[in-house]
Each structure stands twice: as structure tokens, then as C-alpha cells.
Amino acid sequence: MPKQYFYITTPIYYVNGAPHLGHAYTSTAADVLARWNRLEGHDVFFLTGTDEHGQKVEAAARLAGVEPQVFTDRVSADFQDMARVMNISNDDFIRTTEPRHKEAAQAIWLKLQENGFIYLGKYEGWYSVRDEAFYDEDELTIKPDGTKAAPTGAPVEWVIEPSYFFKLSAFQDRLLEFYAANPGFIAPPSKRNEVHNFVKSGLRDLSVSRTSFSWGIPVPGDEAHVMYVWMDALVNYLTACGYPDMTGPRAGYWPASLHLVGKEIIRFHAVYWPAFLMAADLPLPERVFSHGWWTVEGEKMSKSLGNFIDVRPLVAEFGLDPVRYFLLREVPFGNDGDFSRKALIGRINSDLANGLGNLAQRTLSFIAKNAGAVVPPKGELCEPDCVLLALAGELPEKVRGAMTRLAFHEALDETWRLIRAADGYIDHQAPWSLRKTDPERMNTVLYTLCAVLRTVAVVLQAFMPELMNRLLDYLGVGAERGLAILDTPLLEGMALPAPAGLFPRIQDA
RNA sequence: GGCGGCGUAGCUCAGCGGUAGAGCAGGGGAAUCAUAAUCCCUUGGUCGGAGGUUCAAAUCCUUCCGCCGCUACCA
């Protein structure tokens, strides 16, 4: 079977603020999918990065008293640090200030222009100098003296500035046809309906250049303009594949298998981006998946509350893999969720320490003390062994199904069904009693448990890579650790190292 | 205003036409290999309210109440 390509992206994160829980969430989810596909033996390309142009960055740099490039270098490094701390296995980290990206963005611009989808017009509207933003007529309020004001109370003036436009209006029907022909393109389904309705309600041409600031990629041939940030940013997914050279080593990864995005940017990925690609005669990504937002202790993360959570202190306190587990287990992917210490500690103690961790420890330490510290020899299997092993045998397929739908919580729930069954099995088989009455049977029970633990560990590597690697070490599993090894039985007689607890219980008031 | 979603056990949610389910939390018992972890049993819901369709409705329809999302240049 030929290797299957899997190209997955996170959004490139905007560098006008520090990385927080939301960014870590997207990256972790993407990482789990990337790792899962590697376990499947697929050829994976996993991209993340930073989006560094635009007026807000220019303003943030000015506020920090440094040049934009210096500013973005600093913030981008912080995002890269977050990725390192979260053990994100990205194959590349793209920055929109890199020369390769400038080249790609300008190339696609020229392509769109050549194909007749870009024209020079003028952008006009009510502009507030103080807010540096345009407002719609219906957003404005009339002040007692008859002048108009922005929702922020700032005065506005009618401003006309030259701008290049993208003929988005030309793509309405093609987009609708595409959605109809590819019902899986936008997920979850509720988002598909929203996007569909948006497009159906009519598309206006999109202003894709600015002259009011300069921190951006110059429009080819008219350097008074810089490219609109989204026009610039979305192209990153192509840049990383080598665009405009689509014959290079990475060209085969395009089109992307999946763009993972937060729900606030679904439209850019599900409407503008496909339209740009159609206009440039390029194939469209297979899927755009929009996930939800986290509240923190019941409250929305916001500047005014100052409650943005940085995951790095959490990782320092609770450990990396438990935090990764929590993010993907706690909330059905696609829904909003709440992050709280109580919930995090509850998950860690119930699922990890008392569940998987305890199961592994009671099995492995028993083997270390009473079964010669090797994978015990498997004797004749009894009914309960077969039932449990059959359940384990079904797990990869169940998880595969859930992962295909990005139903991470279901994948984990299925895995924990097996873990609970194994806990029941060890209690009922009671190897501590068999030790005296029937050592052979004891070995078979312990072997069965090791086999089940191996299945669990292999599958969970995508979610908790470090600790599941350790568990596989404890089980004497060799260097090859992909899903394919589950087709061959666990080797008996392998010497096992002394096990140590995987998930410490959290003592917390 | 328009379009759409949600409201099921204390909590988080699954079920989406055939006599209410899971995990966690609570209660009782067992066991003692293990991170005082585990196992077994168990309490608990007129499935937001009211109408209707049907032999049969959390499950379909109507309506009301309460939340929430989208409604173009905001990362």
C-alpha cells in the first residue's frame, strides 16, 4: 500500500499578543492528529507558525518601542517556545516575515491578477482615526450635535482610499457547488450551515490591499500598497509546500488534508481561502475543522479580565502529558469548554492516576516482584482472557474511527472502557491468589494484562507521547512502536525494567 | 429582525420513534497486587413548559420560556 499523505496545519498565530491556552489547544489537537497519522504509517507534514504583518502588529511594536521586525522576532520566539514546551511535533515553523513567504504571497497575487480576479478600486467608509478602524453605517451613533460617532464614541470621517479588490463575488456559485459536492469540507456540521448561509446571502468583493500602513508584504508593481493580512496569511499553507515551485520535495503535500482553526476564523478558511485557491487554479484543502473556545473558571478569557492562561506554568505544575490529556478529554472537540483547576485535577486523579496509572503500576510491580521481572509466558487462554483481548483488539479500529472525525474525547473514552475492563479483570482473576495456587495461570493473566497495556500505550502515544513511551519501555516493547506492531503478539520473556508510577496523584485542597 | 443550535440524574454529557444511559460525585459491601488506588452492588431524572401526530415520543410537528452562535474585512 502506498504511503498516504497527511498534511495538517494550525493557523499561524498572530503575534500581537502572547501565546495562551487557546493557541496551545489548537496546536495540541493538531499534534495529536499528526502523531496519530505517523503511528498509522502515513507520510505526515505538520505545519504551524506565526502571522506577523498588519496594522495591529505595527502598533504593538510602536507601543513596545521597537522596530516591527524586532518585535515579531521576540513574540514568534515565544510561540516557538510554547510549541516546544507542549511537545508539538511540527515539521516546520513558518513565519510570514520570511523571504520564502514574501515570494509565495507575491507570486499568488500575480497569479490572481493574471487570471483577472484583482482590480484597483477604492475603499470608502466611515473611518475613525483614533480607533484606526472602519465602521459600518449601522454601527454608528448620531451625537447631539449631529455628527456621527463610532461605537467607541470616537469621531468618524468618510474616508476614501485606493485599494485592490479580489473578485470574491465571482465565486459565490462555485463555492456553493463545492460545499454541496464536499459535505465534509467544513466541520463540525453546525459551522457548515453557518458558512453556507453566509455565502448564500451574497458575497461582496474583498478589499485586499492597504495604503494606510506599511508593515506588510508590498503589492507587486504598486508598492504604495501592502497586502491585506488575510491574503498574506492564508498563503502560508502553500509557502511551506514550496509554492510557487510546485515541483519541490514538499509539493506533494498540497492540497492540505486538514486546516485546524478556531471558530473565530472559520470564514477566512472556508470561504476566502477556497476562493483564492480557485482563482489561482490550485486544488482545495480536504477539510477545515473549527474547534471551540475555552473559558477559564467559567469566565471568558479577555484583556479586561486579564485572565489569559499560559499553559507553561500548568505544565510545570501538573506535567505535560496530563495537561495534553485534559485538553482533549474534557470537551467534545468542536464545542466550547471550561478550564478549571478542579476539573483538571479531577481528570488527572480519576482517569490517569487511579485509572491507567494504577492499572499499569499494579500489573508491572507485581510482575517485578512475583514473576521474575520478564514478560510472563502465556499459557492456555481462558474465556475471560479472550474477552478482554478481544476488546483490546477492537480498540485501534474504534480509535481510528473517532480520530477520523476528530472526536478525541470519544477516542479516549473508548480507551478508558478498556482500561476499566482490565481493572475488573485483574480483580476477578486475582493473580495475587494464583501466585500460590496456580503460577502458570497467574502468568497467563499477567501476560494478558501486559498485552492490553501495550495496546493502550501504543494508541495513546498520540496523546501522551512521553509517558506512553515510558510505559512501552516498561513493557519491553522494541523501538518500532506504530499501530502495526499490534498485529503481532507481545513477546514473552523480555526482561522488564523496574517500573515507576506514571501519573502522580495530585494532592490539592 | 433573519438563519441556526442548545435545554436529559448533583456535575459533564450520550441517546434522537419502541418500557430512561455513561463517566464523575453520593451510599453500601468485598478485596488487599497497586499511586488509601481497585472491584461489585446501589441512591438518583414526570428527558425546559404546554399542545399535537402515532399502537408507541428525549426522540417527529406546533407553540411558549431560557440560554448561545452566525449575520464581511474583527486574527
CSV table of C-alpha atoms in Angstrom, one decimal, chain A residues 131-426:
chain,number,residue,atom,x,y,z
A,131,ASP,CA,-9.6,53.6,16.6
A,132,GLU,CA,-7.8,53.0,13.4
A,133,ALA,CA,-10.8,51.2,12.1
A,134,PHE,CA,-13.6,51.4,9.6
A,135,TYR,CA,-17.2,51.1,10.7
A,136,ASP,CA,-20.4,50.2,9.0
A,137,GLU,CA,-23.1,52.9,8.7
A,138,ASP,CA,-25.4,50.9,11.1
A,139,GLU,CA,-22.8,50.7,13.8
A,140,LEU,CA,-22.6,54.5,14.1
A,141,THR,CA,-24.5,56.7,16.5
A,142,ILE,CA,-25.5,60.2,16.0
A,143,LYS,CA,-24.3,62.6,18.6
A,144,PRO,CA,-26.5,65.6,19.8
A,145,ASP,CA,-24.5,68.0,17.6
A,146,GLY,CA,-25.4,65.9,14.6
A,147,THR,CA,-22.1,64.4,13.9
A,148,LYS,CA,-21.6,60.6,13.7
A,149,ALA,CA,-19.6,58.6,16.2
A,150,ALA,CA,-18.1,55.1,16.3
A,151,PRO,CA,-19.4,52.6,18.9
A,152,THR,CA,-16.4,53.5,20.9
A,153,GLY,CA,-17.5,57.1,20.9
A,154,ALA,CA,-14.7,58.2,18.7
A,155,PRO,CA,-15.4,60.7,15.9
A,156,VAL,CA,-15.5,59.2,12.4
A,157,GLU,CA,-15.0,60.7,9.0
A,158,TRP,CA,-15.8,59.5,5.5
A,159,VAL,CA,-12.5,58.3,4.0
A,160,ILE,CA,-11.8,57.1,0.5
A,161,GLU,CA,-8.6,55.3,-0.1
A,162,PRO,CA,-7.4,53.4,-3.2
A,163,SER,CA,-7.5,49.6,-2.7
A,164,TYR,CA,-7.1,46.5,-4.8
A,165,PHE,CA,-10.1,44.2,-4.7
A,166,PHE,CA,-10.4,40.5,-5.1
A,167,LYS,CA,-13.5,39.4,-7.1
A,168,LEU,CA,-14.9,37.3,-4.4
A,169,SER,CA,-18.4,37.9,-5.8
A,170,ALA,CA,-17.5,35.8,-8.8
A,171,PHE,CA,-17.1,32.7,-6.6
A,172,GLN,CA,-20.4,32.5,-4.8
A,173,ASP,CA,-21.9,29.8,-7.0
A,174,ARG,CA,-18.7,27.8,-7.3
A,175,LEU,CA,-18.3,27.8,-3.5
A,176,LEU,CA,-21.8,26.7,-3.0
A,177,GLU,CA,-21.3,23.9,-5.6
A,178,PHE,CA,-18.1,22.9,-3.8
A,179,TYR,CA,-19.8,22.7,-0.4
A,180,ALA,CA,-22.6,20.6,-1.8
A,181,ALA,CA,-20.2,18.3,-3.5
A,182,ASN,CA,-17.9,18.0,-0.5
A,183,PRO,CA,-20.2,17.9,2.6
A,184,GLY,CA,-17.2,17.0,4.8
A,185,PHE,CA,-15.3,20.1,3.8
A,186,ILE,CA,-16.5,22.2,6.7
A,187,ALA,CA,-16.8,20.6,10.2
A,188,PRO,CA,-18.5,20.4,12.6
A,189,PRO,CA,-21.8,20.4,10.6
A,190,SER,CA,-23.2,23.4,12.5
A,191,LYS,CA,-20.3,25.5,11.1
A,192,ARG,CA,-21.0,24.2,7.6
A,193,ASN,CA,-24.5,25.6,7.8
A,194,GLU,CA,-23.3,29.0,9.1
A,195,VAL,CA,-20.8,29.3,6.3
A,196,HIS,CA,-23.2,28.0,3.7
A,197,ASN,CA,-25.8,30.7,4.8
A,198,PHE,CA,-23.1,33.3,4.7
A,199,VAL,CA,-22.1,32.6,1.2
A,200,LYS,CA,-25.7,32.2,0.1
A,201,SER,CA,-26.6,35.6,1.4
A,202,GLY,CA,-24.3,37.1,-1.2
A,203,LEU,CA,-20.6,37.9,-1.4
A,204,ARG,CA,-19.1,41.3,-2.0
A,205,ASP,CA,-15.6,41.8,-3.4
A,206,LEU,CA,-12.9,41.8,-0.8
A,207,SER,CA,-10.5,44.7,-0.3
A,208,VAL,CA,-7.1,43.1,-0.3
A,209,SER,CA,-4.6,45.9,0.0
A,210,ARG,CA,-4.0,48.8,2.3
A,211,THR,CA,-2.1,52.1,2.0
A,212,SER,CA,-2.6,53.4,5.5
A,213,PHE,CA,0.3,51.5,7.0
A,214,SER,CA,3.4,49.8,5.6
A,215,TRP,CA,4.1,46.7,7.8
A,216,GLY,CA,3.2,44.0,5.3
A,217,ILE,CA,4.1,42.4,2.0
A,218,PRO,CA,4.2,45.0,-0.8
A,219,VAL,CA,1.8,44.6,-3.6
A,220,PRO,CA,3.9,43.6,-6.7
A,221,GLY,CA,4.1,46.5,-9.0
A,222,ASP,CA,2.4,49.0,-6.7
A,223,GLU,CA,4.5,49.4,-3.6
A,224,ALA,CA,2.3,52.1,-2.1
A,225,HIS,CA,0.0,49.2,-1.1
A,226,VAL,CA,0.7,46.3,1.2
A,227,MET,CA,-1.3,43.1,1.0
A,228,TYR,CA,-4.3,42.6,3.3
A,229,VAL,CA,-3.2,40.5,6.2
A,230,TRP,CA,-5.5,37.6,5.4
A,231,MET,CA,-4.5,37.5,1.8
A,232,ASP,CA,-0.9,37.3,3.2
A,233,ALA,CA,-1.5,34.9,6.0
A,234,LEU,CA,-3.6,32.2,4.3
A,235,VAL,CA,-0.9,31.7,1.7
A,236,ASN,CA,1.4,30.4,4.3
A,237,TYR,CA,-0.1,26.9,3.9
A,238,LEU,CA,1.2,27.0,0.3
A,239,THR,CA,4.5,28.6,1.1
A,240,ALA,CA,5.5,25.7,3.3
A,241,CYS,CA,4.9,23.4,0.4
A,242,GLY,CA,7.4,25.3,-1.7
A,243,TYR,CA,4.9,27.5,-3.7
A,244,PRO,CA,5.3,28.9,-6.3
A,245,ASP,CA,7.6,26.0,-7.1
A,246,MET,CA,5.2,23.1,-7.1
A,247,THR,CA,7.8,20.5,-8.2
A,248,GLY,CA,9.9,20.6,-5.0
A,249,PRO,CA,10.1,17.9,-2.3
A,250,ARG,CA,7.1,19.2,-0.4
A,251,ALA,CA,4.8,19.9,-3.3
A,252,GLY,CA,3.2,16.5,-2.9
A,253,TYR,CA,1.6,17.5,0.4
A,254,TRP,CA,-0.7,20.0,-1.3
A,255,PRO,CA,-3.7,20.1,-1.0
A,256,ALA,CA,-3.8,20.0,2.8
A,257,SER,CA,-5.7,17.2,4.4
A,258,LEU,CA,-6.9,19.4,7.2
A,259,HIS,CA,-6.8,23.0,8.4
A,260,LEU,CA,-7.5,23.1,12.1
A,261,VAL,CA,-8.8,26.5,13.1
A,262,GLY,CA,-10.5,28.3,16.0
A,263,LYS,CA,-14.2,29.1,15.4
A,264,GLU,CA,-13.5,32.8,15.0
A,265,ILE,CA,-11.6,32.3,11.8
A,266,ILE,CA,-13.7,29.6,10.1
A,267,ARG,CA,-14.9,32.1,7.4
A,268,PHE,CA,-11.4,33.0,6.3
A,269,HIS,CA,-10.6,29.4,5.8
A,270,ALA,CA,-13.8,28.1,4.5
A,271,VAL,CA,-14.8,31.0,2.2
A,272,TYR,CA,-11.9,33.3,1.3
A,273,TRP,CA,-9.2,30.7,1.1
A,274,PRO,CA,-11.0,28.3,-1.2
A,275,ALA,CA,-12.0,31.3,-3.4
A,276,PHE,CA,-8.3,32.4,-3.6
A,277,LEU,CA,-7.3,28.9,-4.5
A,278,MET,CA,-9.9,28.5,-7.1
A,279,ALA,CA,-8.9,31.8,-8.6
A,280,ALA,CA,-5.3,30.6,-8.7
A,281,ASP,CA,-6.2,27.3,-10.3
A,282,LEU,CA,-5.0,25.3,-7.3
A,283,PRO,CA,-6.6,22.4,-5.6
A,284,LEU,CA,-8.6,22.9,-2.4
A,285,PRO,CA,-7.9,21.5,1.0
A,286,GLU,CA,-9.9,18.5,2.0
A,287,ARG,CA,-11.3,19.8,5.3
A,288,VAL,CA,-11.5,22.7,7.6
A,289,PHE,CA,-12.3,21.9,11.2
A,290,SER,CA,-13.4,24.6,13.6
A,291,HIS,CA,-13.0,24.0,17.3
A,292,GLY,CA,-14.4,25.8,20.3
A,293,TRP,CA,-13.1,28.2,22.8
A,294,TRP,CA,-12.1,27.7,26.4
A,295,THR,CA,-13.5,29.8,29.3
A,296,VAL,CA,-11.4,29.8,32.4
A,297,GLU,CA,-13.1,29.1,35.7
A,298,GLY,CA,-16.4,29.9,34.0
A,299,GLU,CA,-15.3,33.2,32.5
A,300,LYS,CA,-14.3,34.2,29.0
A,301,MET,CA,-10.6,34.9,28.6
A,302,SER,CA,-10.3,38.6,27.9
A,303,LYS,CA,-7.9,41.5,28.2
A,304,SER,CA,-10.2,43.4,30.6
A,305,LEU,CA,-10.2,40.4,33.0
A,306,GLY,CA,-6.6,39.7,32.4
A,307,ASN,CA,-7.3,36.0,32.8
A,308,PHE,CA,-5.4,34.6,29.8
A,309,ILE,CA,-3.9,31.4,30.8
A,310,ASP,CA,-0.3,30.5,29.8
A,311,VAL,CA,0.0,26.7,29.6
A,312,ARG,CA,3.6,26.7,30.6
A,313,PRO,CA,3.1,27.1,34.3
A,314,LEU,CA,0.4,24.4,34.2
A,315,VAL,CA,2.8,22.1,32.5
A,316,ALA,CA,5.4,22.8,35.2
A,317,GLU,CA,2.9,22.1,37.9
A,318,PHE,CA,0.9,19.1,36.6
A,319,GLY,CA,3.2,17.7,33.9
A,320,LEU,CA,2.9,17.9,30.2
A,321,ASP,CA,1.1,14.8,29.2
A,322,PRO,CA,-1.7,15.2,31.9
A,323,VAL,CA,-2.3,18.7,30.5
A,324,ARG,CA,-2.4,17.4,26.9
A,325,TYR,CA,-4.8,14.6,28.0
A,326,PHE,CA,-7.1,17.0,29.8
A,327,LEU,CA,-7.4,19.4,26.9
A,328,LEU,CA,-8.6,16.7,24.6
A,329,ARG,CA,-10.6,14.6,27.0
A,330,GLU,CA,-12.6,17.2,28.8
A,331,VAL,CA,-14.5,18.7,25.9
A,332,PRO,CA,-16.0,17.2,22.8
A,333,PHE,CA,-13.8,18.7,20.1
A,334,GLY,CA,-15.8,21.4,18.3
A,335,ASN,CA,-17.6,22.5,21.5
A,336,ASP,CA,-16.7,25.3,23.9
A,337,GLY,CA,-15.4,24.2,27.2
A,338,ASP,CA,-14.4,25.4,30.6
A,339,PHE,CA,-10.9,25.1,32.1
A,340,SER,CA,-10.7,24.9,35.8
A,341,ARG,CA,-8.2,23.6,38.3
A,342,LYS,CA,-10.8,21.4,39.8
A,343,ALA,CA,-11.7,19.8,36.5
A,344,LEU,CA,-8.0,19.3,35.6
A,345,ILE,CA,-7.2,17.7,38.9
A,346,GLY,CA,-10.3,15.6,38.8
A,347,ARG,CA,-9.3,14.2,35.4
A,348,ILE,CA,-5.7,13.6,36.4
A,349,ASN,CA,-6.6,11.8,39.6
A,350,SER,CA,-9.6,9.8,38.3
A,351,ASP,CA,-8.6,8.9,34.8
A,352,LEU,CA,-4.8,9.0,34.9
A,353,ALA,CA,-3.6,8.3,38.5
A,354,ASN,CA,-6.4,6.0,39.6
A,355,GLY,CA,-7.2,4.6,36.2
A,356,LEU,CA,-4.4,4.0,33.7
A,357,GLY,CA,-1.5,4.8,36.1
A,358,ASN,CA,-2.7,2.5,38.8
A,359,LEU,CA,-3.5,-0.3,36.4
A,360,ALA,CA,0.0,-0.2,34.9
A,361,GLN,CA,1.6,0.1,38.3
A,362,ARG,CA,-0.3,-2.8,40.0
A,363,THR,CA,0.5,-5.0,37.0
A,364,LEU,CA,4.1,-4.1,36.5
A,365,SER,CA,5.2,-4.0,40.1
A,366,PHE,CA,3.5,-7.4,40.6
A,367,ILE,CA,5.5,-8.8,37.7
A,368,ALA,CA,8.7,-7.3,39.0
A,369,LYS,CA,8.2,-8.8,42.4
A,370,ASN,CA,6.5,-12.1,41.6
A,371,ALA,CA,7.0,-13.1,38.0
A,372,GLY,CA,10.7,-12.7,37.5
A,373,ALA,CA,10.6,-9.2,36.0
A,374,VAL,CA,10.1,-10.5,32.5
A,375,VAL,CA,7.0,-10.5,30.2
A,376,PRO,CA,5.4,-13.6,31.7
A,377,PRO,CA,4.9,-16.7,29.5
A,378,LYS,CA,1.4,-17.0,28.0
A,379,GLY,CA,-0.3,-20.4,28.8
A,380,GLU,CA,-3.6,-21.6,27.6
A,381,LEU,CA,-6.2,-18.7,27.3
A,382,CYS,CA,-9.4,-18.9,29.2
A,383,GLU,CA,-12.7,-17.2,28.4
A,384,PRO,CA,-12.1,-14.0,30.4
A,385,ASP,CA,-8.7,-13.6,28.8
A,386,CYS,CA,-10.2,-13.9,25.4
A,387,VAL,CA,-13.0,-11.5,26.2
A,388,LEU,CA,-10.5,-8.9,27.3
A,389,LEU,CA,-8.1,-9.4,24.5
A,390,ALA,CA,-10.9,-9.2,22.0
A,391,LEU,CA,-11.9,-5.8,23.5
A,392,ALA,CA,-8.3,-4.7,23.2
A,393,GLY,CA,-8.2,-6.0,19.6
A,394,GLU,CA,-11.1,-3.8,18.7
A,395,LEU,CA,-9.6,-0.6,20.2
A,396,PRO,CA,-7.4,0.6,17.3
A,397,GLU,CA,-10.3,0.4,14.9
A,398,LYS,CA,-12.6,2.3,17.3
A,399,VAL,CA,-10.0,4.9,17.9
A,400,ARG,CA,-9.3,5.2,14.2
A,401,GLY,CA,-12.9,5.9,13.6
A,402,ALA,CA,-13.0,8.6,16.2
A,403,MET,CA,-9.8,10.2,15.1
A,404,THR,CA,-11.1,10.4,11.6
A,405,ARG,CA,-14.0,12.5,12.9
A,406,LEU,CA,-11.6,14.4,15.2
A,407,ALA,CA,-13.7,13.0,18.1
A,408,PHE,CA,-10.8,13.0,20.5
A,409,HIS,CA,-12.9,12.6,23.6
A,410,GLU,CA,-14.5,9.5,22.1
A,411,ALA,CA,-11.2,8.0,21.2
A,412,LEU,CA,-10.2,8.5,24.8
A,413,ASP,CA,-13.5,7.3,26.2
A,414,GLU,CA,-13.1,4.1,24.2
A,415,THR,CA,-9.6,3.6,25.5
A,416,TRP,CA,-10.8,4.1,29.1
A,417,ARG,CA,-13.5,1.5,28.6
A,418,LEU,CA,-10.7,-1.0,28.0
A,419,ILE,CA,-8.8,0.2,31.0
A,420,ARG,CA,-11.8,-0.2,33.3
A,421,ALA,CA,-12.4,-3.7,31.9
A,422,ALA,CA,-8.8,-4.5,32.6
A,423,ASP,CA,-9.1,-3.3,36.2
A,424,GLY,CA,-12.1,-5.5,36.6
A,425,TYR,CA,-10.3,-8.4,35.0
A,426,ILE,CA,-7.3,-8.2,37.3
